[in-house]
Each structure stands twice: as C-alpha cells, then as structure tokens.
Coordinates of N, CA, C and O in Angstrom, one line a residue:
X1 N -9.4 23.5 14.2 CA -9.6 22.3 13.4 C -10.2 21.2 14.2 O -9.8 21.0 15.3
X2 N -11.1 20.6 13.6 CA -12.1 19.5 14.3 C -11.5 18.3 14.4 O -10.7 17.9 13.6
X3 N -12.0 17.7 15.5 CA -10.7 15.8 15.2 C -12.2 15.5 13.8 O -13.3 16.0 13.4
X4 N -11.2 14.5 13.4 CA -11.9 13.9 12.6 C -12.2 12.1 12.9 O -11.4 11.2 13.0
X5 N -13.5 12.3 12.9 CA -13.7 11.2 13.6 C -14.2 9.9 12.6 O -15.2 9.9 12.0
X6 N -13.1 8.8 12.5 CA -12.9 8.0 11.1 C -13.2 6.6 12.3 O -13.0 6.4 13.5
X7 N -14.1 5.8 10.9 CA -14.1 4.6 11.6 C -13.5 3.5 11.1 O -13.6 3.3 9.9
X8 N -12.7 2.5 12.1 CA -11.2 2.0 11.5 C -11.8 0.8 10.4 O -11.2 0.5 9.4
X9 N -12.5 0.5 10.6 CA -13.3 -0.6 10.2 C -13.2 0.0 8.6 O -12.9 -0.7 7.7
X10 N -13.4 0.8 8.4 CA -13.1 1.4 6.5 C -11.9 1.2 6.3 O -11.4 0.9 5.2
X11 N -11.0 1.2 7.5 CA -9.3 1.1 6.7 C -9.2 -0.3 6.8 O -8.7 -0.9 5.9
X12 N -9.9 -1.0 8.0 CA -8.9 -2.2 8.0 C -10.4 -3.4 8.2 O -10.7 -3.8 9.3
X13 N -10.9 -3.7 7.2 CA -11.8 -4.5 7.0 C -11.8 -5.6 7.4 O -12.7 -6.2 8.0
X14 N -10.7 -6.3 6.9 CA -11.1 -7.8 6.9 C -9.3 -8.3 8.0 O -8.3 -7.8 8.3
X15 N -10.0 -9.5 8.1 CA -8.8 -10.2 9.2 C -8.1 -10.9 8.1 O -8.3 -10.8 6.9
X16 N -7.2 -11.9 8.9 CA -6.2 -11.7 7.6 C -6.5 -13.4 7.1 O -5.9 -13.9 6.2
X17 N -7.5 -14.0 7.9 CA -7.6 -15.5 7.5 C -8.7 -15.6 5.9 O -9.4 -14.6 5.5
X18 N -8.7 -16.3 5.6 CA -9.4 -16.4 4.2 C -10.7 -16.6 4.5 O -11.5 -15.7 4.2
X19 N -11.1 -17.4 5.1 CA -12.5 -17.7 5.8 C -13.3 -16.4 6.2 O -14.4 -16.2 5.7
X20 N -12.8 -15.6 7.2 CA -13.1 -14.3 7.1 C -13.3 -13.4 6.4 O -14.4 -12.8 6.4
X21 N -12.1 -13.1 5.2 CA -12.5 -12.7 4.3 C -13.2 -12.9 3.3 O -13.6 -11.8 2.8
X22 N -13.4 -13.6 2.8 CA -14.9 -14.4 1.8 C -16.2 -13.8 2.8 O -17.2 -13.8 2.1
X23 N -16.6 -13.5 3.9 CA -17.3 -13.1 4.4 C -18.3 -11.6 4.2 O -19.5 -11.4 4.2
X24 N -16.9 -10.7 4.0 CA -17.0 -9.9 3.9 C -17.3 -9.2 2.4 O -17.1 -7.9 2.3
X25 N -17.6 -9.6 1.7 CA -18.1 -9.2 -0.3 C -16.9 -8.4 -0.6 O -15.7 -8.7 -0.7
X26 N -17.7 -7.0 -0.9 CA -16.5 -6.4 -2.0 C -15.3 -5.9 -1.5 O -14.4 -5.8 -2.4
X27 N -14.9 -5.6 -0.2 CA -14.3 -5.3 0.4 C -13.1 -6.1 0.2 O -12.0 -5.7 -0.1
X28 N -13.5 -7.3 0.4 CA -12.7 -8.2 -0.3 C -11.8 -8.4 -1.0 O -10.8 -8.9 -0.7
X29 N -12.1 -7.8 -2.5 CA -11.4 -7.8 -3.4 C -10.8 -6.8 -4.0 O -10.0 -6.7 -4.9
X30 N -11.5 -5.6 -2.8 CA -9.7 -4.3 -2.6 C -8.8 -5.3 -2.1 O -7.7 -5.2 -2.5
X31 N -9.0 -6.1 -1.2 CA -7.7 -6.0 -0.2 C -7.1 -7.5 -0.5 O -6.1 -8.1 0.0
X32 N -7.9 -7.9 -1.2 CA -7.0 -8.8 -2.6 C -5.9 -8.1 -3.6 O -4.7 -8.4 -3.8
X33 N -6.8 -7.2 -4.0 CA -5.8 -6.5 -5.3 C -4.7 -5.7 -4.7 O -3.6 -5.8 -5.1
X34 N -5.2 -4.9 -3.4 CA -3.7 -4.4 -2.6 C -2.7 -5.4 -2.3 O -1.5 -5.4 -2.6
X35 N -3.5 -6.6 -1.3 CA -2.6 -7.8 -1.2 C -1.2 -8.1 -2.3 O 0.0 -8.2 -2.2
X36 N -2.4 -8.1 -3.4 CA -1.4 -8.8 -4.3 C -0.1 -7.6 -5.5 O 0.8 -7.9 -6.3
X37 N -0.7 -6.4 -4.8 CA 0.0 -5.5 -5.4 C 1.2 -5.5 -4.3 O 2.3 -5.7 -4.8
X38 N 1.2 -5.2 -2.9 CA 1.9 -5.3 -2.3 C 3.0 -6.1 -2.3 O 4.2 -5.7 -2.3
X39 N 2.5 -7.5 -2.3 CA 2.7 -8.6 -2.6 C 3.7 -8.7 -3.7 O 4.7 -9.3 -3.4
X40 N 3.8 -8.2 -5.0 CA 4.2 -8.1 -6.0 C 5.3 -7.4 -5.7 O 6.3 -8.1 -5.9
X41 N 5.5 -6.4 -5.4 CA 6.0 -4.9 -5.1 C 6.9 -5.5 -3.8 O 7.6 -4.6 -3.3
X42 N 7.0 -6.6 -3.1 CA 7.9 -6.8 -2.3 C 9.6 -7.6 -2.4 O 10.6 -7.8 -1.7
X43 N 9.0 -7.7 -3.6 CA 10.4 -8.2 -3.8 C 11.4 -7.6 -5.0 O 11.1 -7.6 -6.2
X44 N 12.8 -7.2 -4.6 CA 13.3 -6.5 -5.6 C 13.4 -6.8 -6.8 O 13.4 -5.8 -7.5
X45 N 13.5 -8.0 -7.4 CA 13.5 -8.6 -9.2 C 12.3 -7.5 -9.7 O 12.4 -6.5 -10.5
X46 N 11.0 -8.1 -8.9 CA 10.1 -7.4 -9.5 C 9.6 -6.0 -9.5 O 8.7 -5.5 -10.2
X47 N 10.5 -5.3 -8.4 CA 10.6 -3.8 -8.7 C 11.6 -3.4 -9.7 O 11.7 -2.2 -10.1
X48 N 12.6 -4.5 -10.1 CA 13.4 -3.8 -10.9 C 12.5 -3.8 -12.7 O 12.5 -2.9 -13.6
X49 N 11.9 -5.0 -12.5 CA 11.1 -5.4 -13.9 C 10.3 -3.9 -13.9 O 10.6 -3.1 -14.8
X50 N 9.4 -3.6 -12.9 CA 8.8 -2.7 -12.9 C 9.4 -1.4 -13.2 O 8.7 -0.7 -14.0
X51 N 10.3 -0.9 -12.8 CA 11.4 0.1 -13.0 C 11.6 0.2 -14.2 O 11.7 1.4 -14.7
X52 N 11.7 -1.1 -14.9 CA 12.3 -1.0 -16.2 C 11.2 -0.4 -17.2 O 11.1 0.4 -18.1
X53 N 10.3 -1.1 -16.6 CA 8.7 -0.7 -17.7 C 8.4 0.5 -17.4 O 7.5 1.0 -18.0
X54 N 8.9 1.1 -16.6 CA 8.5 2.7 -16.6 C 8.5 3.4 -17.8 O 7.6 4.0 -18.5
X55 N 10.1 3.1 -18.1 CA 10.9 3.7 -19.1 C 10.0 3.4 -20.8 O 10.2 4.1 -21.8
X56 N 9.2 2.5 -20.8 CA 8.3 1.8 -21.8 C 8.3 0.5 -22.1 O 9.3 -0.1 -21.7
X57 N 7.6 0.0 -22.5 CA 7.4 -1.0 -23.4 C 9.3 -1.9 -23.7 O 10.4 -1.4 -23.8
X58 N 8.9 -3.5 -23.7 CA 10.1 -4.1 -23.4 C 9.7 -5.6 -23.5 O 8.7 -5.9 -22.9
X59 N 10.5 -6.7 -24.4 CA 10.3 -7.8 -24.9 C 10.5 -8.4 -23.7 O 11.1 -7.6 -22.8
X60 N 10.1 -10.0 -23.1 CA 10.0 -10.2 -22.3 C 11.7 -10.6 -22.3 O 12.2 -10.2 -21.3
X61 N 12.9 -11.4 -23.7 CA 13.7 -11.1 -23.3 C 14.6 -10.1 -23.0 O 15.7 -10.4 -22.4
X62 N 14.5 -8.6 -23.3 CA 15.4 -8.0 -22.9 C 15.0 -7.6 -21.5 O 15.9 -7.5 -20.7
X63 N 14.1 -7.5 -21.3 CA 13.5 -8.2 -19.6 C 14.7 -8.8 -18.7 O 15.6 -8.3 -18.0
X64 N 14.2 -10.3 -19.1 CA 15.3 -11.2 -18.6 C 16.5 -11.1 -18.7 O 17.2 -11.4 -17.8
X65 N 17.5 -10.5 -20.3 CA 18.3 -10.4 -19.9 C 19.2 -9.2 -18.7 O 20.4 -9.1 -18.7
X66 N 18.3 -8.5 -17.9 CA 18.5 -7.7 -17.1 C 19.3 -8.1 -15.6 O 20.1 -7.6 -14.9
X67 N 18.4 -9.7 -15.7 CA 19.2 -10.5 -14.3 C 19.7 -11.7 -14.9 O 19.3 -12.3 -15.9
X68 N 21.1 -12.2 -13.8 CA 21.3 -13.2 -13.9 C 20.6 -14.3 -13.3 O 20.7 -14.5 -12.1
X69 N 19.7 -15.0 -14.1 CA 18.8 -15.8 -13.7 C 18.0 -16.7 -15.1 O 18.2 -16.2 -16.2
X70 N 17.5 -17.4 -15.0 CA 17.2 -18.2 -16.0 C 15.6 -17.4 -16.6 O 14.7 -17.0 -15.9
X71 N 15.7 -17.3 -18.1 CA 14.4 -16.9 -18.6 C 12.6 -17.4 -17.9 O 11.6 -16.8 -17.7
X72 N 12.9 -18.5 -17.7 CA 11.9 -19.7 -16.9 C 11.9 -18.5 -15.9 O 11.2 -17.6 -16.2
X73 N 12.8 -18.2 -14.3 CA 12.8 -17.5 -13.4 C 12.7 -16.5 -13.3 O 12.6 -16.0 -12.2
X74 N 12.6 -15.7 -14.8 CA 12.2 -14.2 -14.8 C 10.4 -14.3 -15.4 O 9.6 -13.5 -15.2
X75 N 10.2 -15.4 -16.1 CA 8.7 -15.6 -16.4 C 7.7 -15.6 -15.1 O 6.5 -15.1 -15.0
X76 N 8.4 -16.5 -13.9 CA 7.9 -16.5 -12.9 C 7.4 -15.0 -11.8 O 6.5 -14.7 -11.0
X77 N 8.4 -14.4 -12.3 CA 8.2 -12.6 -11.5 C 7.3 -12.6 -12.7 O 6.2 -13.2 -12.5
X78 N 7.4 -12.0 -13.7 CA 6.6 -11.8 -14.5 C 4.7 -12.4 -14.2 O 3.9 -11.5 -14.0
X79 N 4.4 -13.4 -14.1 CA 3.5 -14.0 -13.9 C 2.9 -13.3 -12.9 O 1.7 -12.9 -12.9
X80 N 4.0 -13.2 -11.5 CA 3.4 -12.4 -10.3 C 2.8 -11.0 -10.3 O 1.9 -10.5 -9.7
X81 N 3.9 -10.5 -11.5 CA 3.3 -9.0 -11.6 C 2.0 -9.3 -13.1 O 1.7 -8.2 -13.5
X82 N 1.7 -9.8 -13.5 CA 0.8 -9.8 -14.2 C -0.7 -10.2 -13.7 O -1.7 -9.9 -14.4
X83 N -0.6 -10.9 -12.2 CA -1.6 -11.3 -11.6 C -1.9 -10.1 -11.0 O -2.7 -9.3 -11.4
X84 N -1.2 -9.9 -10.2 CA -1.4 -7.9 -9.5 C -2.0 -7.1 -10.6 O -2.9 -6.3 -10.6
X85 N -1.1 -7.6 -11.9 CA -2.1 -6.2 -12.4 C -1.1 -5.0 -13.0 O -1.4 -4.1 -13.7
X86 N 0.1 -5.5 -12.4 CA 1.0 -4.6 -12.9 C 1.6 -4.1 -14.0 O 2.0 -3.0 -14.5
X87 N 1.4 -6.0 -14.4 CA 2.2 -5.7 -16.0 C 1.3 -6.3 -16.8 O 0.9 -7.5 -16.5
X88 N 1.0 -5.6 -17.9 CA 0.6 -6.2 -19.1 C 1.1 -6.9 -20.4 O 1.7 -6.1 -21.2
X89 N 0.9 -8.2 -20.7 CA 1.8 -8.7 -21.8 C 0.9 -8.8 -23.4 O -0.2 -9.3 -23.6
X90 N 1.6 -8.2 -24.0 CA 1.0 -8.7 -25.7 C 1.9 -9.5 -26.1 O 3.1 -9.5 -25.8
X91 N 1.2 -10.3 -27.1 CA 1.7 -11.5 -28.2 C 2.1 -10.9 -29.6 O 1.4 -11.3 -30.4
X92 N 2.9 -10.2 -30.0 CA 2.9 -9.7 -31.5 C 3.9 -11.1 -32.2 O 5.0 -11.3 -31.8
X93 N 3.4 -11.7 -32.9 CA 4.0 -12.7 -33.5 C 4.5 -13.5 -33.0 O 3.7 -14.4 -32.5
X94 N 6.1 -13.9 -32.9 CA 6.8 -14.5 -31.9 C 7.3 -13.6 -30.5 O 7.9 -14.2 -29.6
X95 N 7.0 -12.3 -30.6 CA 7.3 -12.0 -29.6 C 6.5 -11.4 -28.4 O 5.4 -10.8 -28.7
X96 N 6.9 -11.4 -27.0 CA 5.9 -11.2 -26.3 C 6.8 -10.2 -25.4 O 7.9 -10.3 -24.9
X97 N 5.7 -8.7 -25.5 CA 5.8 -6.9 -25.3 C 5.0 -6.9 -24.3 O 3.8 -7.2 -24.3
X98 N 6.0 -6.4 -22.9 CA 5.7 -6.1 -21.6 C 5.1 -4.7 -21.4 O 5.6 -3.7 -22.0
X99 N 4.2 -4.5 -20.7 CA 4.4 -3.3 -20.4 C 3.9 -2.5 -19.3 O 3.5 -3.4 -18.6
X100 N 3.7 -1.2 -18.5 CA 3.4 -1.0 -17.6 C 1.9 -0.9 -17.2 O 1.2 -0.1 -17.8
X101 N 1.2 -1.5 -16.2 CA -0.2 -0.7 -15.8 C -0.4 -0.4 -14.0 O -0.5 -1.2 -13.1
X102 N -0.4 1.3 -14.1 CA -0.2 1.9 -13.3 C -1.2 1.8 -12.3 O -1.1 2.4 -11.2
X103 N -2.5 0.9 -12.9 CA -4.0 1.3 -12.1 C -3.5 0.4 -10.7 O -3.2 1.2 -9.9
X104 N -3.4 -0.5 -10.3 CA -3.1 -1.0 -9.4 C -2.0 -0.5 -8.3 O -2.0 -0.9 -7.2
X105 N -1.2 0.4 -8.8 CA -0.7 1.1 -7.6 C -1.2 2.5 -7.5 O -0.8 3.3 -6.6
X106 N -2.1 2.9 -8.4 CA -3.0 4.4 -8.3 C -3.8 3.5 -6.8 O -3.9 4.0 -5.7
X107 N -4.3 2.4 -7.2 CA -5.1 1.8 -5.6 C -4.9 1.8 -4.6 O -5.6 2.0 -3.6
X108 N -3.2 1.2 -4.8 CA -2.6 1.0 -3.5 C -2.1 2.6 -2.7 O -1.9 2.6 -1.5
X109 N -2.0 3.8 -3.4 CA -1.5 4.8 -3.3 C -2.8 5.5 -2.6 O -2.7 6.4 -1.8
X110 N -4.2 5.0 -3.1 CA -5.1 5.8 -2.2 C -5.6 5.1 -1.3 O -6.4 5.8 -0.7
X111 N -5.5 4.0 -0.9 CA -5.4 3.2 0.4 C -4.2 3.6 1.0 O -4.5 3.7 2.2
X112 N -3.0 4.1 0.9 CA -2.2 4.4 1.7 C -2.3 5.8 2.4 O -2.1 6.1 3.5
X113 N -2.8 6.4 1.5 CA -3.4 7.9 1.8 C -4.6 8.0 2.8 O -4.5 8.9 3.7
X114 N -5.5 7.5 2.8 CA -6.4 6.9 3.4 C -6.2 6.6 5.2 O -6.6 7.1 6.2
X115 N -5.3 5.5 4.7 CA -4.8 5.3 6.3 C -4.0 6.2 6.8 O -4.0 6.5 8.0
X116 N -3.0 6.8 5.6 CA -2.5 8.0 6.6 C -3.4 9.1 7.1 O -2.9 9.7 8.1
X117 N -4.9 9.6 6.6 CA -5.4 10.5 7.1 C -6.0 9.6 8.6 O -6.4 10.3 9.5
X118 N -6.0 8.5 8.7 CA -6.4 8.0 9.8 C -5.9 8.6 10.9 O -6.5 9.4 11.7
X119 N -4.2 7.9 10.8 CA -3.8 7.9 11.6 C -3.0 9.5 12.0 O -2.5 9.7 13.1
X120 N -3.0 10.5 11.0 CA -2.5 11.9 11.5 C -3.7 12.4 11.9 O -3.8 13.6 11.9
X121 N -4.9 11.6 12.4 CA -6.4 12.5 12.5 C -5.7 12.2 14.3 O -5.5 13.0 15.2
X122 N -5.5 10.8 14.3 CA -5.1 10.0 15.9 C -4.4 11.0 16.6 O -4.5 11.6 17.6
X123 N -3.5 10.9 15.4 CA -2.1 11.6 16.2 C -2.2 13.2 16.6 O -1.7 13.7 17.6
X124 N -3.1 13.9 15.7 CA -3.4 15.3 16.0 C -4.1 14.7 17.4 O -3.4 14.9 18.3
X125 N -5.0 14.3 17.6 CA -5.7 13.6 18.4 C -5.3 13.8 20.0 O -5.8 14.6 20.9
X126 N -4.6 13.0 20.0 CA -3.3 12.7 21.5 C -2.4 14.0 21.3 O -2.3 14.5 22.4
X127 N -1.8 14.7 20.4 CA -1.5 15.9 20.8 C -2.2 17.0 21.5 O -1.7 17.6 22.5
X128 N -3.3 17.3 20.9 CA -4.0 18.0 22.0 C -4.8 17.7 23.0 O -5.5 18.5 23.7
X129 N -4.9 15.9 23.2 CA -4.8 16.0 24.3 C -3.9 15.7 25.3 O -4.4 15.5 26.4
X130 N -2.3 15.5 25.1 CA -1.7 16.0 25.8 C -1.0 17.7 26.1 O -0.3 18.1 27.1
X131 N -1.3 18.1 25.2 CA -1.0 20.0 25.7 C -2.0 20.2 26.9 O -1.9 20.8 28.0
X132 N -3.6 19.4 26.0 CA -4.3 20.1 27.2 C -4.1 19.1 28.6 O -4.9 19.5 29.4
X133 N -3.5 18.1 29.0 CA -2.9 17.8 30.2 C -1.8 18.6 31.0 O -1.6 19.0 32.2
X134 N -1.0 18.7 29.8 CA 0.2 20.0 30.2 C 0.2 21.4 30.7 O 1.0 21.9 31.5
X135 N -1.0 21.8 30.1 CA -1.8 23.3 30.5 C -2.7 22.8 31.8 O -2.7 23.6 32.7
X136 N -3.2 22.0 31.9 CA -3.8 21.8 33.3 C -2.5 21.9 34.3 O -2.3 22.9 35.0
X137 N -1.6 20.7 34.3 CA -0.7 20.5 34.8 C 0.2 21.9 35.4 O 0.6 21.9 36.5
X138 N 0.3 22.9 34.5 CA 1.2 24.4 34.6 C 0.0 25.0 35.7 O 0.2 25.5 36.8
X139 N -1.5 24.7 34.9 CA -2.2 25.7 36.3 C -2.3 25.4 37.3 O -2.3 26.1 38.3
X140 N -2.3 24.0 37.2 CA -2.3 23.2 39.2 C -1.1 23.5 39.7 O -1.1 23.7 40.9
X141 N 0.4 23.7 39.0 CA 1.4 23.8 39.8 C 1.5 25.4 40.2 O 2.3 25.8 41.0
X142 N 0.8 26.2 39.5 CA 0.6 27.3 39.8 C -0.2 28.2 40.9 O 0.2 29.2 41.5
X143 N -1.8 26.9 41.1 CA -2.4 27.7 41.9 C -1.6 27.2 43.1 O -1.5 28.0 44.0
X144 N -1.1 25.9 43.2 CA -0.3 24.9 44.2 C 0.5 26.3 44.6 O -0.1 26.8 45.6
X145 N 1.7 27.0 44.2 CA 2.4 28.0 44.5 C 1.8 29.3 45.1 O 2.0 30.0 46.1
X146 N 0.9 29.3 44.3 CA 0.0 30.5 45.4 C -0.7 31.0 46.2 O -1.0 32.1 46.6
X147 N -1.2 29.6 46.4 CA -1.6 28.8 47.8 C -0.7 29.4 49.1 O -1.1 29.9 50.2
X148 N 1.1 29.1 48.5 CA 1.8 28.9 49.6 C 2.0 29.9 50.7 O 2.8 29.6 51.6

C-alpha cells in the first residue's frame, strides 16, 4: 500500500483570526459553517434540542418545555442552532414547528473523515518507518554478533 501523500493545507486552511480568514475566499465559508456547526453542537441544551428533533418535528414549546429554563433561554439555543443550519423553523399560524436539517452535519462528518484519512495516512506513515528502523536495528545487532 502506497503512503498517501495529502497536503495539510486542504484540511486546515485558514488560521483562526478573522482577518486571515476573509483572505482566503471560499474556503472560508466551509470553515464558517463547520465553525458554527461545531459550535452549535457543543453544548448540551443544544444537543438535547437536537436529539429531540431527530425523533420529528416539534413546536417550539414542547421544545422548551423539555428544560428547566425560561422559554426566552430555550429561543436563544434555538437561534444558535438555526444559524448553523441545524434547525429549521416554520410559522403555521400561531405556532412555530421545529425541525431537523441534517445537511450541516453531513459537512461536518466529511471534514471529519477527511482529516481522519490524513492523519491514518501519517500514522501508517511513522509505522513503517519505524519497523523499518527496527529491522535495520535486528540486522546491525546481528551482523555485530557475528563479527564476534
């Protein structure tokens, strides 16, 4: 099997200051949208919201009443995952129907995959070439012995 030779600069584009990244165009605004999926996805309220919308579709209060916390404080998670992308909200009348959108962690899931083939390309990498220091190592101590 061949190393595979990946260049990091595809995984990890941009630095993490803002100024830099406005530099770099579209690149950009993957690592916006992961940002902010990430971002979203780090705190438990809002994995639980998410959790819930798996199961389907869900008013924004039986949402809220899920946590002890103020409707205002569950709108606020809401908002966060709505900017990511996570959740989508409709208006049917007086009520407002949550629901899931998966495309933002389909992104985040092939950026993660991505970097893992990086880094198991690395790691195959340094494995063989530590065996093949090891296997040197056995023959030097070998011809060393029969030298003697």
């Amino acid at each position: 099997m061949g190393v595979a030779r990946v260049d990091p600069a595809v995984f990890f584009p941009l630095y993490s200051t803002n100024q830099l990244n406005i530099k770099f165009g579209a690149p950009t605004l993957i690592m916006s949208n992961l940002d902010a999926t990430l971002s979203a996805l780090a705190d438990p309220t809002r994995r639980a919201i998410v959790a819930r919308l798996l199961d389907g579709d869900a008013r924004v209060t039986d949402v809220a009443g899920m946590f002890e916390m103020s409707l205002n404080g569950v709108s606020k998670h809401l908002r966060v995952l709505e900017k990511a992308g996570l959740v989508v909200r409709r208006i049917e009348g007086r009520e407002h129907r949550l629901s899931f959108s998966e495309g933002p962690l389909i992104e985040a899931q092939q950026w993660i995959e991505r970097t893992r083939r990086f880094w198991d390309a690395k790691l195959d990498s340094l494995e063989r070439f530590i065996q093949t220091k090891q296997v040197r190592a056995k023959q030097a101590q070998s011809n060393e012995e029969g030298g003697k």
